[in-house]
Short mmCIF file of C-alpha atoms in Angstrom, two decimals:
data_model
loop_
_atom_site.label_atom_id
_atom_site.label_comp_id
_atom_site.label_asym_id
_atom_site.label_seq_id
_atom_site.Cartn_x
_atom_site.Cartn_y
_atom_site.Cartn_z
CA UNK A 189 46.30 -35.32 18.08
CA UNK A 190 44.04 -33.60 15.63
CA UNK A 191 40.18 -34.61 16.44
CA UNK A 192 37.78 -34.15 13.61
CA UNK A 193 33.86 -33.45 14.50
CA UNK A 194 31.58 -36.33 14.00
CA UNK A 195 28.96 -35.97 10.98
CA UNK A 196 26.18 -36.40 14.06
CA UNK A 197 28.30 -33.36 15.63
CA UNK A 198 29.01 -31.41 12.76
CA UNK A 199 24.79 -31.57 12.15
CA UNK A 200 24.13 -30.67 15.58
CA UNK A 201 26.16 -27.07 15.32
CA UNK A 202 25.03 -26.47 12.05
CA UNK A 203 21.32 -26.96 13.00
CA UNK A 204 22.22 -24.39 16.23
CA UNK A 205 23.84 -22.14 13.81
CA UNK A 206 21.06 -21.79 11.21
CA UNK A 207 23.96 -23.40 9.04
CA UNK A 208 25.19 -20.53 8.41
CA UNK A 209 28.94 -18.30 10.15
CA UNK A 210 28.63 -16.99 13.48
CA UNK A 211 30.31 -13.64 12.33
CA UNK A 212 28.79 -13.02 9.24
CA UNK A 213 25.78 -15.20 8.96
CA UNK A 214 26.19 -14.76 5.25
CA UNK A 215 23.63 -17.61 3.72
CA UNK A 216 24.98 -19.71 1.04
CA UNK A 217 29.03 -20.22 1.80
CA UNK A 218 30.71 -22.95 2.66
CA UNK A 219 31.85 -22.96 6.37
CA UNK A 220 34.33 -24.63 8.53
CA UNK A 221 34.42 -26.06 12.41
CA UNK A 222 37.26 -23.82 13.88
CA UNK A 223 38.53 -25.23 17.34
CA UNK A 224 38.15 -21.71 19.11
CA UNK A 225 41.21 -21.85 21.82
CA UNK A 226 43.77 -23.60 19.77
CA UNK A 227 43.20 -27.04 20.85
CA UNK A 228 42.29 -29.52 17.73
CA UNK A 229 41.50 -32.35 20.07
CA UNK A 230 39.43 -30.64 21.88
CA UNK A 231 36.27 -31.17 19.96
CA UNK A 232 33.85 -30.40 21.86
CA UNK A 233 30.35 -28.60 20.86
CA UNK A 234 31.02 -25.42 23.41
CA UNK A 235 34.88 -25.40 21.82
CA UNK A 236 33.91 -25.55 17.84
CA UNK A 237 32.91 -22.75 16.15
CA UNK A 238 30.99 -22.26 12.71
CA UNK A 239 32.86 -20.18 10.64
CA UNK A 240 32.93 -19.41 6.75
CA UNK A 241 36.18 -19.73 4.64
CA UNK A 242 36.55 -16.48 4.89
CA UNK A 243 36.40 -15.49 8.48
CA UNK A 244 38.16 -18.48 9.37
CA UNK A 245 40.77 -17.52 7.22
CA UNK A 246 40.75 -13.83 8.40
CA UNK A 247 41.11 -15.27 11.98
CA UNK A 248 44.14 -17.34 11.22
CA UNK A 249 46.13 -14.59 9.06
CA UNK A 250 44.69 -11.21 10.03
CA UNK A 251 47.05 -9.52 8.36
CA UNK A 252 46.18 -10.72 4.74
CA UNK A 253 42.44 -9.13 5.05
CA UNK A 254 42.25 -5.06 5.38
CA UNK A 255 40.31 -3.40 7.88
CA UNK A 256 40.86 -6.44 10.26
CA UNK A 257 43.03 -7.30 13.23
CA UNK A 258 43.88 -10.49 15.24
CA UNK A 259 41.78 -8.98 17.83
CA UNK A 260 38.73 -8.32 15.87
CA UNK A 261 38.30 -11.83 15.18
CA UNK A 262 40.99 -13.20 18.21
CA UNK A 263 39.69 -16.17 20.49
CA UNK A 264 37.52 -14.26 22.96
CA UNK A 265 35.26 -12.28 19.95
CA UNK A 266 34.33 -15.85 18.19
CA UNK A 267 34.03 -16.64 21.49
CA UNK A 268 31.54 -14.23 21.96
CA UNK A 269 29.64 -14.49 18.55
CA UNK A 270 29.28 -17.90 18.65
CA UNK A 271 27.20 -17.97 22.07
CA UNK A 272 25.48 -14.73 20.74
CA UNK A 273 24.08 -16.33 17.70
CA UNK A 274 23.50 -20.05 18.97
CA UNK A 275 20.83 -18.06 21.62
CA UNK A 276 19.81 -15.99 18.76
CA UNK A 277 19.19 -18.87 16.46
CA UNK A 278 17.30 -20.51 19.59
CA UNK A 279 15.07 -17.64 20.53
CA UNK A 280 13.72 -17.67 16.84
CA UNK A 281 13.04 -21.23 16.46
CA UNK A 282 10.26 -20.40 19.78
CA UNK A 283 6.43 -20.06 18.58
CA UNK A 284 6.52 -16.17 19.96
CA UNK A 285 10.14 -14.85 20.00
CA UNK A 286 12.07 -11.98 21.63
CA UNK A 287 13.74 -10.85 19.03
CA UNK A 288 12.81 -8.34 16.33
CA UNK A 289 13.20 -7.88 12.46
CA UNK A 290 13.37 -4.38 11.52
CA UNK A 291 13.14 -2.66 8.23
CA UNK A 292 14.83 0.61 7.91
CA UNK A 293 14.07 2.67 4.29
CA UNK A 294 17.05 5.09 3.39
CA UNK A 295 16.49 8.22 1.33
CA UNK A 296 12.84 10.27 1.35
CA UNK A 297 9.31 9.98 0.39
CA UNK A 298 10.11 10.60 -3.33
CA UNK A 299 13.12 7.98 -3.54
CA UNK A 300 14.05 4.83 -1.30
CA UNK A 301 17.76 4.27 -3.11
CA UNK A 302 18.42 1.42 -0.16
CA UNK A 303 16.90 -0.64 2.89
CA UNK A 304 18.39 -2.11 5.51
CA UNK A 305 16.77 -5.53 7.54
CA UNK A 306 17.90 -5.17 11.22
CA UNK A 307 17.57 -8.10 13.98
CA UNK A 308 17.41 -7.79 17.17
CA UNK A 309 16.70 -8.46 20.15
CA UNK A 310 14.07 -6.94 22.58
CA UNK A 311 17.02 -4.97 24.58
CA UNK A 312 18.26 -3.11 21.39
CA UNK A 313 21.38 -4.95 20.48
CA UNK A 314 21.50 -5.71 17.18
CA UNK A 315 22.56 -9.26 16.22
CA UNK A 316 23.04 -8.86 12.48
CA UNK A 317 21.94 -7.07 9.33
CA UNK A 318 20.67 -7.63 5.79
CA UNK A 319 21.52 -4.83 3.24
CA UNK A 320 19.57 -4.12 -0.12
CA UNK A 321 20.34 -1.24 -2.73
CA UNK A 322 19.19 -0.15 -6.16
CA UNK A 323 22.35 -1.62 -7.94
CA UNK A 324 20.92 -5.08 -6.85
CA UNK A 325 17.28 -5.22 -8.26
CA UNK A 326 14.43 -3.09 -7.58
CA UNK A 327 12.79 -2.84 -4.46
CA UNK A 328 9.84 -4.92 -4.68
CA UNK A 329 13.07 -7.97 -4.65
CA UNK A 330 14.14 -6.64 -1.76
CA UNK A 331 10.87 -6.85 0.27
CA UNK A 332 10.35 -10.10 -1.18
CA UNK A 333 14.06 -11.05 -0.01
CA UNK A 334 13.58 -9.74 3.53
CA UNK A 335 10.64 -11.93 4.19
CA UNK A 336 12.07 -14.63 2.87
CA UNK A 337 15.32 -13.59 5.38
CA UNK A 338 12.86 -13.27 8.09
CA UNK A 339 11.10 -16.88 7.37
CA UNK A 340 14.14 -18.39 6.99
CA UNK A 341 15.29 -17.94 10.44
CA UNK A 342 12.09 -18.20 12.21
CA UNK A 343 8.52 -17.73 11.23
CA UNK A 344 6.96 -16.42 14.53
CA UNK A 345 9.50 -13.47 14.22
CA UNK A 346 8.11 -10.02 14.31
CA UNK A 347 8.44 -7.40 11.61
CA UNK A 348 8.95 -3.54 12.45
CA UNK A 349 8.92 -0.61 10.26
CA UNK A 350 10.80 2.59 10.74
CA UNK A 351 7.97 4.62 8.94
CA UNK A 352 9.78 7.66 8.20
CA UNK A 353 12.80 7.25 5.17
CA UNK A 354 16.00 7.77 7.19
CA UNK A 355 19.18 9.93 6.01
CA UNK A 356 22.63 7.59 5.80
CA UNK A 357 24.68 8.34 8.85
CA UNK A 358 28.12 6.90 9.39
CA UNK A 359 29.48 5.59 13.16
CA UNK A 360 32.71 7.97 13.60
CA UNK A 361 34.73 5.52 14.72
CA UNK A 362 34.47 2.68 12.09
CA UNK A 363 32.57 4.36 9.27
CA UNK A 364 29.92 1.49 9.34
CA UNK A 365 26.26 2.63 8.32
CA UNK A 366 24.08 3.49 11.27
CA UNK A 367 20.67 1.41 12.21
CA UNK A 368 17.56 1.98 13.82
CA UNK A 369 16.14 -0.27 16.02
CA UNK A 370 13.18 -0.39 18.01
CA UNK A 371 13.26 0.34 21.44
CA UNK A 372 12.92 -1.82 24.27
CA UNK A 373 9.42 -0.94 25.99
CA UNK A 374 8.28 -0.96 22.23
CA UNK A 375 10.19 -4.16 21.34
CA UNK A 376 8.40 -5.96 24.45
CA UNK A 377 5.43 -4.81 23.18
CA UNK A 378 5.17 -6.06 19.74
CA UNK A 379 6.77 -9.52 21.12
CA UNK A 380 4.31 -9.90 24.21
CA UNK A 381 1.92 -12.73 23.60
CA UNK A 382 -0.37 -10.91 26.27
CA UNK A 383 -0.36 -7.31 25.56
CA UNK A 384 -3.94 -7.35 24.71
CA UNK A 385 -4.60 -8.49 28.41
CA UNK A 386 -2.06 -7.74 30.86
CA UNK A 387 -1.64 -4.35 29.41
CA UNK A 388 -2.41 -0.84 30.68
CA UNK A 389 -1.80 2.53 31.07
CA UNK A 390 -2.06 5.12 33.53
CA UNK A 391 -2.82 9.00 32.90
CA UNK A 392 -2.02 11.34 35.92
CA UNK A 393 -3.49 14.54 35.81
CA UNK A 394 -1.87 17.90 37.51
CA UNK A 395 -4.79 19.43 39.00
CA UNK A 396 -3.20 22.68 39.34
CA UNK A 397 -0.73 23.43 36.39
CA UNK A 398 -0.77 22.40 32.76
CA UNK A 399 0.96 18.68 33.25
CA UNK A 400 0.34 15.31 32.40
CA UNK A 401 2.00 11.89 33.31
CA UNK A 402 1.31 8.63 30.89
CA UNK A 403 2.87 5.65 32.58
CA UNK A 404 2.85 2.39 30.22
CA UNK A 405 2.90 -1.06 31.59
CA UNK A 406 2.71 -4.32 31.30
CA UNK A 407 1.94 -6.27 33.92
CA UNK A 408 4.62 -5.05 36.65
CA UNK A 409 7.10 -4.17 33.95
CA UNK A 410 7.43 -0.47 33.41
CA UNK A 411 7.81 0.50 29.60
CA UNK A 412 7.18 3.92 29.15
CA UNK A 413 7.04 7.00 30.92
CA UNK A 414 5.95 10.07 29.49
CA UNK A 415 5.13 13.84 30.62
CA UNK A 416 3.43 16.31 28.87
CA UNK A 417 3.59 20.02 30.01
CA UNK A 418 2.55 23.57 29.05
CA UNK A 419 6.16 25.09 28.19
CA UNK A 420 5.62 29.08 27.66
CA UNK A 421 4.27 28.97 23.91
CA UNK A 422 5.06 25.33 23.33
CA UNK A 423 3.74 21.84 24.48
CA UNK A 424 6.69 20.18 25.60
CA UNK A 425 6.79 15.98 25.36
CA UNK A 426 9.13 14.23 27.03
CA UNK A 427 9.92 10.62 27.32
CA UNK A 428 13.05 8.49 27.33
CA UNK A 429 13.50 7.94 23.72
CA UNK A 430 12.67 11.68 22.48
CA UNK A 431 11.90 15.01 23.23
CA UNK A 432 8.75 16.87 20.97
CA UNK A 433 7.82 20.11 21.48
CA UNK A 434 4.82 21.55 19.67
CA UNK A 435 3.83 25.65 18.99
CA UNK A 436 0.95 26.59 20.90
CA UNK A 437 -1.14 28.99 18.48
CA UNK A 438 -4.08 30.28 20.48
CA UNK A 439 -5.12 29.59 23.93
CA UNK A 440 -8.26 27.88 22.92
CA UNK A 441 -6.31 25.01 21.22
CA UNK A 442 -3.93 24.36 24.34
CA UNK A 443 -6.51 21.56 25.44
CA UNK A 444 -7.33 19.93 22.22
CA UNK A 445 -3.78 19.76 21.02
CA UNK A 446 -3.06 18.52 24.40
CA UNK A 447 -5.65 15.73 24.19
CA UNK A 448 -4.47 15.00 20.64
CA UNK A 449 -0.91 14.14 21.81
CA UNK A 450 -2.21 11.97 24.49
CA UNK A 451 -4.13 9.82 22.06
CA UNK A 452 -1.64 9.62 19.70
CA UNK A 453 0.27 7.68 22.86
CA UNK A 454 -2.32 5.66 23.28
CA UNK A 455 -2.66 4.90 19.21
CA UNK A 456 0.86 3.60 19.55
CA UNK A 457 0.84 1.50 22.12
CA UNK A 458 -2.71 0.31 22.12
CA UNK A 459 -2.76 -1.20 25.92
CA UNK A 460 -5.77 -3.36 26.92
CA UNK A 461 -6.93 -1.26 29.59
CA UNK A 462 -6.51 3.14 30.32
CA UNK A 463 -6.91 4.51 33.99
CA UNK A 464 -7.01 8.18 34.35
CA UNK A 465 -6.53 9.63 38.17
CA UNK A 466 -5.99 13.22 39.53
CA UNK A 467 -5.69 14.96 43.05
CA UNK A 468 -2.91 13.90 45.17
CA UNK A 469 -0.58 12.53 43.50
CA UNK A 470 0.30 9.87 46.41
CA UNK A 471 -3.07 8.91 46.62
CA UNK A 472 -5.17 9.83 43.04
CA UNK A 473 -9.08 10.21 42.75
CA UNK A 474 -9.85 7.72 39.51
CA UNK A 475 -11.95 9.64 37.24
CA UNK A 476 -13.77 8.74 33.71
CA UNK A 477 -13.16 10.87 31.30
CA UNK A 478 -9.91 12.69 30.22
CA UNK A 479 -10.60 16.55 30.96
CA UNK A 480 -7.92 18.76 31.29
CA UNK A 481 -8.36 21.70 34.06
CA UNK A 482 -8.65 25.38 33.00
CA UNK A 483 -5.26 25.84 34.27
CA UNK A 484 -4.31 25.21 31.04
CA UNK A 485 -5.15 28.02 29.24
CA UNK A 486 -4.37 30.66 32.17
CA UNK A 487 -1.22 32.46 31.85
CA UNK A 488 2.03 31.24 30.12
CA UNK A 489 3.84 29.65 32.92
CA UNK A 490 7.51 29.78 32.60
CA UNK A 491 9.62 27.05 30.66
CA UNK A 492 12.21 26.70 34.08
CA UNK A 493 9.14 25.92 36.22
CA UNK A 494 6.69 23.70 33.33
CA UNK A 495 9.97 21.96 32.32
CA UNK A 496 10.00 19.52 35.57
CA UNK A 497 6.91 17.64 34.57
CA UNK A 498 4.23 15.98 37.12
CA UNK A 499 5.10 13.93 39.47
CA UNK A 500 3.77 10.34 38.61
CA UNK A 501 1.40 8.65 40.96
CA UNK A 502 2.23 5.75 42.99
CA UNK A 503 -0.30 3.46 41.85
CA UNK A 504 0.49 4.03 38.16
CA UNK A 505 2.73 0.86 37.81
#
């Protein structure tokens, strides 16, 4: 026998799902409370799922909506979007979230055509999007409408930028739009209440060949891990997230340019408090000052043999 939700009920799931569906979280539709395995008396909170008229639709006759299946929107993916969401929806209603609201700009410096407001959370996954183009208003709307996106759903949220305008790539496999997100080390980062305390970083430096380690922590959480190295004519970056390699035009800048990348690091991440060590690796000397050795500008050593990087030192993290 058919079991509908109680208004009490129906108030409680819409308040965990920011009233909105759990597969498109498209504000402003009407939505339905879609028993997810089949069952219509079992009305329970874990079995109902918010759903618009659309998707609810789509999930009962797949075959009327193209560029959908049965399986895209079968049992197990509501399933799966509703749990995602409800703990998405949760984290944001906290005073200092985990979770991350993103702006990426499309086009170049001379014309933004679109932007694209990316959540997610601190691992990288991406929980939803907002999209904003020309052919909808100018862009000063759409930065008004992504902070009102942004308040909507929580207010101690975080807002990135992706500084640089991006080119429009397409995913090969659906032909969806591509997104940038944050990474996780930075994500923690910008949603640690105490970064400007329990923050630090550690600089190794190679006493005896052109090589730098930056190790960035918080607390006992590794977040970044950088090396810097002399590469034949190039300076030679390399982290987790990218690769950078920079021309080396006279020996006498090798240090400063060196140096330059290294604060750059520490511009970015801004951690509360820098130690610098050198020596033995296993068991560093802490020094003051950030000097680079003279080994630096002696030779070109090979790219095979500068392309290993230093070996971090144990007390780094």
């Amino acid at each position: 026998m058919r079991t509908q939700p109680t208004p009490a009920q129906k108030a409680r799931l819409l308040a965990k799902n920011a009233g909105v569906c759990c597969v498109c979280k498209q504000r402003g539709l009407g939505v339905n409370f879609h028993h997810i395995d089949g069952d219509n008396s079992n009305t329970t909170d874990p079995n109902l799922a918010v759903l618009c008229v659309r998707d609810h639709d789509a999930h009962h006759r797949p075959s009327e909506y193209a560029g959908l299946s049965h399986l895209e929107l079968g049992r197990r993916r509501i399933m799966q979007l509703k749990k995602s969401w409800e703990a998405f929806v949760q984290e944001a209603g906290k005073p200092n979230p985990g979770i991350l609201a993103v702006l990426n700009a499309y086009g170049n410096r001379a014309t933004i055509h679109s932007m694209k407001l990316v959540f997610q959370w601190v691992s990288g996954k991406i929980e939803f999007e907002r999209v904003y183009h020309l052919l909808n208003g100018p862009m000063e709307a759409w930065v008004d409408r992504a902070l009102e996106e942004v308040e909507w759903l929580g207010k101690g949220i975080q807002m990135s930028l992706i500084q640089e305008p991006l080119a429009v790539e397409y995913c090969p496999c659906c032909n969806a739009s591509t997104s940038r997100t944050v990474n996780t080390g930075l994500a923690r980062k910008l949603t640690a209440k105490n970064w400007s305390i329990d923050s630090f970083c550690s600089i190794y430096i190679n006493p005896t060949f052109p090589s730098f380690a930056i190790l960035i922590s918080l607390r006992n959480e590794l977040l970044h891990e950088g090396h810097l190295h002399r590469c034949g004519k190039h300076l030679h970056y390399h982290c987790e997230e990218f690769d950078e390699r920079l021309p080396v035009r006279s020996v006498a800048k090798v240090r400063p340019l060196a140096t330059q990348i290294m604060r750059r690091v520490l511009k970015q991440w801004q951690p509360a408090r820098v130690f610098i060590g050198t020596g033995d690796p296993d068991a560093p000397s802490l020094i003051h000052r950030f000097v680079l050795p003279a080994c630096w500008e002696k030779g070109t050593p090979s790219p095979s043999a500068s392309c290993r990087g230093p070996k971090p030192p144990k007390w780094a993290c």
